[in-house]
mmCIF file of C-alpha atoms in Angstrom:
data_model
loop_
_atom_site.group_PDB
_atom_site.id
_atom_site.type_symbol
_atom_site.label_atom_id
_atom_site.label_comp_id
_atom_site.label_asym_id
_atom_site.label_seq_id
_atom_site.Cartn_x
_atom_site.Cartn_y
_atom_site.Cartn_z
ATOM 1 C CA UNK A 43 -29.889 -10.593 9.763
ATOM 2 C CA UNK A 44 -26.682 -9.611 12.112
ATOM 3 C CA UNK A 45 -22.916 -10.060 10.733
ATOM 4 C CA UNK A 46 -20.607 -7.823 12.690
ATOM 5 C CA UNK A 47 -17.074 -7.051 12.475
ATOM 6 C CA UNK A 48 -13.918 -5.986 14.922
ATOM 7 C CA UNK A 49 -12.328 -2.926 14.923
ATOM 8 C CA UNK A 50 -10.674 -1.439 17.561
ATOM 9 C CA UNK A 51 -13.848 -0.280 19.274
ATOM 10 C CA UNK A 52 -16.239 -2.740 17.290
ATOM 11 C CA UNK A 53 -18.282 -5.397 18.872
ATOM 12 C CA UNK A 54 -15.966 -8.383 20.434
ATOM 13 C CA UNK A 55 -16.251 -9.894 17.547
ATOM 14 C CA UNK A 56 -18.059 -13.496 16.098
ATOM 15 C CA UNK A 57 -18.342 -16.211 18.318
ATOM 16 C CA UNK A 58 -16.339 -19.568 17.945
ATOM 17 C CA UNK A 59 -17.912 -22.767 18.703
ATOM 18 C CA UNK A 60 -15.216 -26.076 18.431
ATOM 19 C CA UNK A 61 -17.119 -29.054 17.972
ATOM 20 C CA UNK A 62 -16.345 -32.106 20.698
ATOM 21 C CA UNK A 63 -16.511 -35.592 19.851
ATOM 22 C CA UNK A 64 -20.066 -36.032 21.062
ATOM 23 C CA UNK A 65 -21.239 -33.753 18.376
ATOM 24 C CA UNK A 66 -18.884 -34.826 15.483
ATOM 25 C CA UNK A 67 -21.826 -35.622 13.033
ATOM 26 C CA UNK A 68 -24.670 -33.715 13.578
ATOM 27 C CA UNK A 69 -25.854 -31.380 11.257
ATOM 28 C CA UNK A 70 -25.005 -27.841 11.500
ATOM 29 C CA UNK A 71 -27.979 -26.463 12.338
ATOM 30 C CA UNK A 72 -28.747 -28.775 14.566
ATOM 31 C CA UNK A 73 -25.545 -28.274 16.399
ATOM 32 C CA UNK A 74 -25.962 -24.410 16.342
ATOM 33 C CA UNK A 75 -29.333 -24.401 17.854
ATOM 34 C CA UNK A 76 -28.632 -26.647 20.714
ATOM 35 C CA UNK A 77 -25.393 -24.867 21.415
ATOM 36 C CA UNK A 78 -26.159 -21.366 20.710
ATOM 37 C CA UNK A 79 -29.432 -20.858 22.383
ATOM 38 C CA UNK A 80 -31.224 -19.562 19.390
ATOM 39 C CA UNK A 81 -34.432 -21.685 19.638
ATOM 40 C CA UNK A 82 -34.753 -21.026 16.005
ATOM 41 C CA UNK A 83 -33.485 -23.306 12.930
ATOM 42 C CA UNK A 84 -35.374 -21.218 10.416
ATOM 43 C CA UNK A 85 -33.374 -18.433 11.299
ATOM 44 C CA UNK A 86 -30.123 -20.330 11.834
ATOM 45 C CA UNK A 87 -30.987 -21.987 8.129
ATOM 46 C CA UNK A 88 -30.973 -18.738 6.725
ATOM 47 C CA UNK A 89 -27.716 -17.492 8.610
ATOM 48 C CA UNK A 90 -25.938 -20.310 7.516
ATOM 49 C CA UNK A 91 -26.657 -20.409 3.632
ATOM 50 C CA UNK A 92 -26.553 -16.397 4.315
ATOM 51 C CA UNK A 93 -22.286 -16.504 5.060
ATOM 52 C CA UNK A 94 -23.575 -15.861 8.359
ATOM 53 C CA UNK A 95 -22.799 -18.738 10.431
ATOM 54 C CA UNK A 96 -19.736 -20.883 8.540
ATOM 55 C CA UNK A 97 -17.698 -24.077 9.592
ATOM 56 C CA UNK A 98 -14.016 -23.316 10.008
ATOM 57 C CA UNK A 99 -14.523 -20.436 7.213
ATOM 58 C CA UNK A 100 -16.358 -21.737 4.553
ATOM 59 C CA UNK A 101 -19.682 -21.016 4.277
ATOM 60 C CA UNK A 102 -20.896 -24.466 3.851
ATOM 61 C CA UNK A 103 -25.317 -25.919 4.036
ATOM 62 C CA UNK A 104 -27.655 -26.585 6.581
ATOM 63 C CA UNK A 105 -27.411 -30.272 6.589
ATOM 64 C CA UNK A 106 -23.627 -30.135 6.473
ATOM 65 C CA UNK A 107 -22.465 -32.656 9.274
ATOM 66 C CA UNK A 108 -19.842 -31.084 11.212
ATOM 67 C CA UNK A 109 -16.769 -32.846 12.704
ATOM 68 C CA UNK A 110 -14.711 -33.065 15.759
ATOM 69 C CA UNK A 111 -12.582 -30.254 16.224
ATOM 70 C CA UNK A 112 -14.421 -28.046 13.835
ATOM 71 C CA UNK A 113 -14.578 -24.495 14.514
ATOM 72 C CA UNK A 114 -18.186 -23.075 13.897
ATOM 73 C CA UNK A 115 -18.588 -19.086 13.769
ATOM 74 C CA UNK A 116 -21.602 -16.987 14.496
ATOM 75 C CA UNK A 117 -21.181 -13.168 13.189
ATOM 76 C CA UNK A 118 -24.927 -13.142 13.583
ATOM 77 C CA UNK A 119 -26.965 -12.070 16.400
ATOM 78 C CA UNK A 120 -30.242 -14.323 17.632
ATOM 79 C CA UNK A 121 -32.353 -11.331 18.368
ATOM 80 C CA UNK A 122 -31.847 -8.219 15.585
ATOM 81 C CA UNK A 123 -33.569 -5.662 16.239
ATOM 82 C CA UNK A 124 -36.029 -4.916 13.609
ATOM 83 C CA UNK A 125 -37.498 -1.387 14.195
ATOM 84 C CA UNK A 126 -37.513 1.127 12.003
ATOM 85 C CA UNK A 127 -34.403 3.240 11.053
ATOM 86 C CA UNK A 128 -35.087 7.142 10.745
ATOM 87 C CA UNK A 129 -33.363 8.773 8.162
ATOM 88 C CA UNK A 130 -31.539 11.474 9.091
ATOM 89 C CA UNK A 131 -29.665 14.310 6.965
ATOM 90 C CA UNK A 132 -26.689 14.572 8.857
ATOM 91 C CA UNK A 133 -23.373 15.639 7.171
ATOM 92 C CA UNK A 134 -21.638 13.276 5.657
ATOM 93 C CA UNK A 135 -17.422 13.090 4.412
ATOM 94 C CA UNK A 136 -17.780 10.668 1.523
ATOM 95 C CA UNK A 137 -13.823 9.548 1.019
ATOM 96 C CA UNK A 138 -15.133 6.870 -1.940
ATOM 97 C CA UNK A 139 -17.444 5.227 -3.014
ATOM 98 C CA UNK A 140 -18.554 2.758 -6.098
ATOM 99 C CA UNK A 141 -21.167 0.310 -6.244
ATOM 100 C CA UNK A 142 -20.147 -1.827 -3.676
ATOM 101 C CA UNK A 143 -18.931 0.227 -1.068
ATOM 102 C CA UNK A 144 -18.239 3.261 0.633
ATOM 103 C CA UNK A 145 -15.827 4.545 2.468
ATOM 104 C CA UNK A 146 -16.226 7.642 4.860
ATOM 105 C CA UNK A 147 -13.570 10.074 7.319
ATOM 106 C CA UNK A 148 -16.198 9.658 10.783
ATOM 107 C CA UNK A 149 -16.350 12.789 12.708
ATOM 108 C CA UNK A 150 -15.813 12.469 16.011
ATOM 109 C CA UNK A 151 -18.868 12.895 18.879
ATOM 110 C CA UNK A 152 -21.116 10.787 16.418
ATOM 111 C CA UNK A 153 -22.716 7.379 16.860
ATOM 112 C CA UNK A 154 -22.322 4.364 14.626
ATOM 113 C CA UNK A 155 -25.710 2.797 15.360
ATOM 114 C CA UNK A 156 -28.909 3.313 17.113
ATOM 115 C CA UNK A 157 -28.214 1.944 20.659
ATOM 116 C CA UNK A 158 -29.593 2.514 24.762
ATOM 117 C CA UNK A 159 -29.384 6.037 24.283
ATOM 118 C CA UNK A 160 -28.659 6.702 20.856
ATOM 119 C CA UNK A 161 -31.789 6.048 18.855
ATOM 120 C CA UNK A 162 -30.995 8.512 16.471
ATOM 121 C CA UNK A 163 -28.578 11.256 15.207
ATOM 122 C CA UNK A 164 -26.161 8.448 15.131
ATOM 123 C CA UNK A 165 -23.988 7.727 11.410
ATOM 124 C CA UNK A 166 -26.664 4.790 10.401
ATOM 125 C CA UNK A 167 -28.967 7.244 10.615
ATOM 126 C CA UNK A 168 -27.519 9.712 7.974
ATOM 127 C CA UNK A 169 -25.957 6.653 5.936
ATOM 128 C CA UNK A 170 -29.791 5.685 5.527
ATOM 129 C CA UNK A 171 -30.684 9.940 4.257
ATOM 130 C CA UNK A 172 -27.463 9.904 1.952
ATOM 131 C CA UNK A 173 -27.034 6.472 0.566
ATOM 132 C CA UNK A 174 -29.744 4.594 -1.700
ATOM 133 C CA UNK A 175 -29.035 1.329 -1.108
ATOM 134 C CA UNK A 176 -26.739 -0.560 2.039
ATOM 135 C CA UNK A 177 -26.227 -3.884 2.720
ATOM 136 C CA UNK A 178 -29.523 -5.013 4.974
ATOM 137 C CA UNK A 179 -27.175 -7.981 6.675
ATOM 138 C CA UNK A 180 -26.452 -6.089 10.315
ATOM 139 C CA UNK A 181 -31.061 -5.878 10.098
ATOM 140 C CA UNK A 182 -32.302 -2.721 9.988
ATOM 141 C CA UNK A 183 -30.635 -0.739 12.257
ATOM 142 C CA UNK A 184 -27.463 -0.899 11.227
ATOM 143 C CA UNK A 185 -27.423 -0.388 7.315
ATOM 144 C CA UNK A 186 -24.677 -0.925 6.080
ATOM 145 C CA UNK A 187 -22.416 -2.077 8.424
ATOM 146 C CA UNK A 188 -19.804 -3.827 8.577
ATOM 147 C CA UNK A 189 -17.545 -2.576 11.678
ATOM 148 C CA UNK A 190 -17.327 0.067 13.237
ATOM 149 C CA UNK A 191 -15.428 3.473 15.586
ATOM 150 C CA UNK A 192 -16.013 5.009 19.248
ATOM 151 C CA UNK A 193 -18.163 7.865 19.636
ATOM 152 C CA UNK A 194 -15.295 9.993 19.880
ATOM 153 C CA UNK A 195 -12.900 8.347 17.683
ATOM 154 C CA UNK A 196 -12.255 10.026 14.116
ATOM 155 C CA UNK A 197 -11.312 8.784 10.532
ATOM 156 C CA UNK A 198 -11.550 5.727 8.147
ATOM 157 C CA UNK A 199 -15.045 3.777 8.340
ATOM 158 C CA UNK A 200 -16.031 1.103 5.417
ATOM 159 C CA UNK A 201 -19.199 0.602 4.703
ATOM 160 C CA UNK A 202 -21.047 -2.053 2.571
ATOM 161 C CA UNK A 203 -23.556 -0.948 -0.371
ATOM 162 C CA UNK A 204 -24.488 -4.872 -1.347
ATOM 163 C CA UNK A 205 -24.455 -7.741 0.635
ATOM 164 C CA UNK A 206 -21.913 -9.798 -1.821
ATOM 165 C CA UNK A 207 -19.716 -6.907 -0.189
ATOM 166 C CA UNK A 208 -20.899 -7.059 3.166
ATOM 167 C CA UNK A 209 -19.920 -10.666 4.038
ATOM 168 C CA UNK A 210 -16.692 -10.297 1.528
ATOM 169 C CA UNK A 211 -15.065 -7.615 4.151
ATOM 170 C CA UNK A 212 -16.496 -9.295 6.995
ATOM 171 C CA UNK A 213 -14.488 -12.332 6.133
ATOM 172 C CA UNK A 214 -11.561 -10.222 5.712
ATOM 173 C CA UNK A 215 -11.544 -9.056 9.346
ATOM 174 C CA UNK A 216 -12.111 -12.314 10.696
ATOM 175 C CA UNK A 217 -8.891 -12.978 8.715
ATOM 176 C CA UNK A 218 -6.648 -10.107 9.823
ATOM 177 C CA UNK A 219 -5.841 -9.710 5.950
ATOM 178 C CA UNK A 220 -7.325 -5.694 7.101
ATOM 179 C CA UNK A 221 -4.260 -3.809 7.486
ATOM 180 C CA UNK A 222 -4.922 -0.392 9.856
ATOM 181 C CA UNK A 223 -3.636 2.569 11.092
ATOM 182 C CA UNK A 224 -4.552 4.846 13.836
ATOM 183 C CA UNK A 225 -2.393 8.140 15.627
ATOM 184 C CA UNK A 226 -3.049 8.650 19.076
ATOM 185 C CA UNK A 227 -1.948 11.432 21.212
ATOM 186 C CA UNK A 228 -1.123 10.055 24.411
ATOM 187 C CA UNK A 229 -0.351 11.320 28.300
ATOM 188 C CA UNK A 230 3.868 11.103 29.909
ATOM 189 C CA UNK A 231 6.747 10.606 27.464
ATOM 190 C CA UNK A 232 6.830 7.116 26.191
ATOM 191 C CA UNK A 233 11.150 5.603 26.665
ATOM 192 C CA UNK A 234 11.208 3.048 24.310
ATOM 193 C CA UNK A 235 10.404 3.644 20.176
ATOM 194 C CA UNK A 236 8.290 0.773 19.818
ATOM 195 C CA UNK A 237 6.072 -1.334 21.620
ATOM 196 C CA UNK A 238 4.465 -4.394 20.954
ATOM 197 C CA UNK A 239 1.901 -4.968 23.379
ATOM 198 C CA UNK A 240 0.321 -8.852 23.190
ATOM 199 C CA UNK A 241 -2.552 -9.072 25.977
ATOM 200 C CA UNK A 242 -5.614 -10.711 26.390
ATOM 201 C CA UNK A 243 -8.789 -8.228 26.409
ATOM 202 C CA UNK A 244 -12.299 -8.636 28.204
ATOM 203 C CA UNK A 245 -15.218 -7.142 29.656
ATOM 204 C CA UNK A 246 -14.474 -5.260 33.206
ATOM 205 C CA UNK A 247 -14.979 -7.416 36.394
ATOM 206 C CA UNK A 248 -16.760 -4.345 38.045
ATOM 207 C CA UNK A 249 -17.475 -1.873 35.721
ATOM 208 C CA UNK A 250 -19.253 -3.655 32.179
ATOM 209 C CA UNK A 251 -19.003 -0.237 30.289
ATOM 210 C CA UNK A 252 -14.746 -0.645 29.989
ATOM 211 C CA UNK A 253 -12.653 -3.762 28.901
ATOM 212 C CA UNK A 254 -9.227 -4.165 30.810
ATOM 213 C CA UNK A 255 -6.629 -6.800 30.493
ATOM 214 C CA UNK A 256 -7.790 -10.269 32.126
ATOM 215 C CA UNK A 257 -6.448 -13.703 31.253
ATOM 216 C CA UNK A 258 -10.021 -14.532 30.211
ATOM 217 C CA UNK A 259 -10.133 -12.059 27.751
ATOM 218 C CA UNK A 260 -9.459 -12.614 24.275
ATOM 219 C CA UNK A 261 -5.632 -12.246 22.179
ATOM 220 C CA UNK A 262 -4.835 -8.546 21.428
ATOM 221 C CA UNK A 263 -2.177 -7.155 20.034
ATOM 222 C CA UNK A 264 -0.955 -3.991 18.855
ATOM 223 C CA UNK A 265 2.346 -2.542 17.919
ATOM 224 C CA UNK A 266 3.265 1.252 18.210
ATOM 225 C CA UNK A 267 5.485 3.499 17.173
ATOM 226 C CA UNK A 268 6.783 6.524 18.608
ATOM 227 C CA UNK A 269 6.452 10.036 16.038
ATOM 228 C CA UNK A 270 7.304 12.879 18.159
ATOM 229 C CA UNK A 271 8.233 13.887 22.092
ATOM 230 C CA UNK A 272 6.713 16.697 23.683
ATOM 231 C CA UNK A 273 7.324 17.732 27.396
ATOM 232 C CA UNK A 274 4.830 15.192 28.959
ATOM 233 C CA UNK A 275 2.925 13.998 25.376
ATOM 234 C CA UNK A 276 3.815 12.035 23.019
ATOM 235 C CA UNK A 277 2.395 11.091 19.247
ATOM 236 C CA UNK A 278 1.998 7.572 18.838
ATOM 237 C CA UNK A 279 1.106 5.475 14.902
ATOM 238 C CA UNK A 280 -0.586 2.590 16.037
ATOM 239 C CA UNK A 281 -1.402 -0.655 14.416
ATOM 240 C CA UNK A 282 -3.520 -2.918 15.558
ATOM 241 C CA UNK A 283 -3.529 -6.819 14.884
ATOM 242 C CA UNK A 284 -6.630 -7.487 15.870
ATOM 243 C CA UNK A 285 -9.754 -5.874 16.813
ATOM 244 C CA UNK A 286 -11.124 -5.557 20.035
ATOM 245 C CA UNK A 287 -13.137 -3.505 22.078
ATOM 246 C CA UNK A 288 -11.478 -0.024 23.083
ATOM 247 C CA UNK A 289 -8.389 -2.775 22.309
ATOM 248 C CA UNK A 290 -5.969 0.421 21.207
ATOM 249 C CA UNK A 291 -6.982 2.335 24.280
ATOM 250 C CA UNK A 292 -6.744 -0.314 26.561
ATOM 251 C CA UNK A 293 -3.345 -1.377 26.066
ATOM 252 C CA UNK A 294 -1.624 2.276 25.836
ATOM 253 C CA UNK A 295 -3.508 2.720 29.514
ATOM 254 C CA UNK A 296 -1.276 -0.383 30.094
ATOM 255 C CA UNK A 297 1.302 1.032 29.218
ATOM 256 C CA UNK A 298 0.497 3.723 31.565
ATOM 257 C CA UNK A 299 0.374 6.415 28.884
ATOM 258 C CA UNK A 300 -3.393 6.667 28.353
ATOM 259 C CA UNK A 301 -5.043 8.618 25.440
ATOM 260 C CA UNK A 302 -5.222 11.935 26.012
ATOM 261 C CA UNK A 303 -9.061 12.980 26.753
ATOM 262 C CA UNK A 304 -10.460 9.361 27.214
ATOM 263 C CA UNK A 305 -13.005 9.816 29.630
ATOM 264 C CA UNK A 306 -12.648 5.555 30.036
ATOM 265 C CA UNK A 307 -9.873 5.036 30.256
ATOM 266 C CA UNK A 308 -7.326 8.355 30.919
ATOM 267 C CA UNK A 309 -6.408 10.582 33.018
ATOM 268 C CA UNK A 310 -8.807 14.420 32.045
ATOM 269 C CA UNK A 311 -11.442 15.175 30.655
ATOM 270 C CA UNK A 312 -10.364 18.020 28.036
ATOM 271 C CA UNK A 313 -7.378 19.362 27.095
ATOM 272 C CA UNK A 314 -6.535 23.050 27.024
ATOM 273 C CA UNK A 315 -3.765 25.129 25.709
ATOM 274 C CA UNK A 316 -2.556 26.065 28.747
ATOM 275 C CA UNK A 317 -1.478 22.236 29.728
ATOM 276 C CA UNK A 318 0.206 22.339 26.627
ATOM 277 C CA UNK A 319 2.052 25.993 27.546
ATOM 278 C CA UNK A 320 1.678 25.435 31.119
ATOM 279 C CA UNK A 321 -0.486 28.481 31.688
ATOM 280 C CA UNK A 322 -2.377 29.004 34.448
ATOM 281 C CA UNK A 323 -6.475 28.399 34.696
ATOM 282 C CA UNK A 324 -7.646 31.789 34.117
ATOM 283 C CA UNK A 325 -5.193 33.223 31.831
ATOM 284 C CA UNK A 326 -6.332 34.994 28.866
ATOM 285 C CA UNK A 327 -4.285 33.137 26.277
ATOM 286 C CA UNK A 328 -5.984 29.741 27.677
ATOM 287 C CA UNK A 329 -8.619 28.246 25.807
ATOM 288 C CA UNK A 330 -9.871 24.745 25.127
ATOM 289 C CA UNK A 331 -8.000 22.281 22.244
ATOM 290 C CA UNK A 332 -9.716 19.204 22.539
ATOM 291 C CA UNK A 333 -12.443 17.749 24.185
ATOM 292 C CA UNK A 334 -12.918 14.128 23.066
ATOM 293 C CA UNK A 335 -10.200 11.056 22.881
ATOM 294 C CA UNK A 336 -7.025 12.265 20.934
ATOM 295 C CA UNK A 337 -7.620 8.852 18.311
ATOM 296 C CA UNK A 338 -7.658 9.086 14.669
ATOM 297 C CA UNK A 339 -8.350 6.285 12.454
ATOM 298 C CA UNK A 340 -5.725 7.020 9.663
ATOM 299 C CA UNK A 341 -5.772 4.639 7.281
ATOM 300 C CA UNK A 342 -7.367 1.440 6.000
ATOM 301 C CA UNK A 343 -6.309 -1.119 3.099
ATOM 302 C CA UNK A 344 -8.520 -4.142 2.162
ATOM 303 C CA UNK A 345 -9.559 -5.909 -0.929
ATOM 304 C CA UNK A 346 -12.684 -4.555 -2.878
ATOM 305 C CA UNK A 347 -14.588 -7.004 -2.252
ATOM 306 C CA UNK A 348 -15.458 -6.930 -6.191
ATOM 307 C CA UNK A 349 -12.682 -6.281 -8.166
ATOM 308 C CA UNK A 350 -10.002 -7.901 -5.904
ATOM 309 C CA UNK A 351 -8.110 -4.971 -5.980
ATOM 310 C CA UNK A 352 -5.567 -3.933 -3.066
ATOM 311 C CA UNK A 353 -6.775 -0.296 -1.591
ATOM 312 C CA UNK A 354 -6.410 1.790 0.916
ATOM 313 C CA UNK A 355 -7.973 4.246 1.739
ATOM 314 C CA UNK A 356 -6.822 7.760 3.852
ATOM 315 C CA UNK A 357 -8.231 9.887 6.154
ATOM 316 C CA UNK A 358 -6.025 13.723 7.032
ATOM 317 C CA UNK A 359 -6.230 14.492 10.865
ATOM 318 C CA UNK A 360 -9.217 16.392 12.151
ATOM 319 C CA UNK A 361 -9.097 19.681 13.339
ATOM 320 C CA UNK A 362 -8.919 19.554 17.243
ATOM 321 C CA UNK A 363 -6.547 17.000 16.965
ATOM 322 C CA UNK A 364 -4.205 19.015 14.708
ATOM 323 C CA UNK A 365 -5.257 21.442 16.935
ATOM 324 C CA UNK A 366 -3.507 20.052 19.652
ATOM 325 C CA UNK A 367 -0.594 19.147 17.664
ATOM 326 C CA UNK A 368 0.298 22.369 16.721
ATOM 327 C CA UNK A 369 -0.045 23.607 19.765
ATOM 328 C CA UNK A 370 2.982 21.184 20.801
ATOM 329 C CA UNK A 371 4.894 21.338 18.257
ATOM 330 C CA UNK A 372 4.781 25.845 18.887
ATOM 331 C CA UNK A 373 5.561 25.296 22.294
ATOM 332 C CA UNK A 374 8.288 23.040 22.089
ATOM 333 C CA UNK A 375 9.534 25.594 19.138
ATOM 334 C CA UNK A 376 9.080 28.410 21.252
ATOM 335 C CA UNK A 377 11.417 26.572 24.944
ATOM 336 C CA UNK A 378 15.040 27.955 24.819
#
């Protein structure tokens, strides 16, 4: 059973099918079977009952008759990977934990779940080792995974320990009631104090591993607030309202200010002290500061899936991100 929600770096989100007039009156399971290409009525029925397939955002029955104009959301995957996940003793920083959820401060350089080229050493492998109970909605390869962050993005990430919590949080992401704050360091000095980018994002037409702004993409909105300006760089707070894959990174690159050390959308592979202090490459004081994109998920606000209480979780900046920020501030103070 596979349900995946959205965040920056997340999957593209639920598939949405609109009911046309000639399909009105069909059973929901028949409608999905004919249009979604699953060819498995049994699996479709299971997902409808679990809430992985909904009508107009509501859980219903397989026998429900769809009406013209209904929106059928499919969060589940047709063929989940059922191979066994190997638990691994990889360190985790747990910010909060109770019987429903666990909130982590995800370290950079770790992939969230197994995929092409990453069968072990993932956050999912670590979760399987450290937490006794995790939701199985997303299948055995993604225990507890409700949303994800990119490999090189650090910060707050919520994990579901029960299926009830999983669906409750998934619904909040779909309804856009989850609030997210990211911090980024970008190339160049941003002119204005505030930017609002409302540009659709989809797969890059020529490079399938990248995303791009395209008229055929899905609506994406991000608000950016300048926190500090430096010589050649800007420190930015980011508020994504939607959660498209690589959304913040693509929107910042669109503004002409890509995240520093963003190997897909940026201008540099790494950040050295010499880049900040304008030292020659061989200068004895030069040293490496950062070797991954300077993007950090700082806060995550959602309603507790069991209690309903509005909760905000925070994760401090990582040492590598902070080292660049400290160097920029130090160099600014030293300027005459």
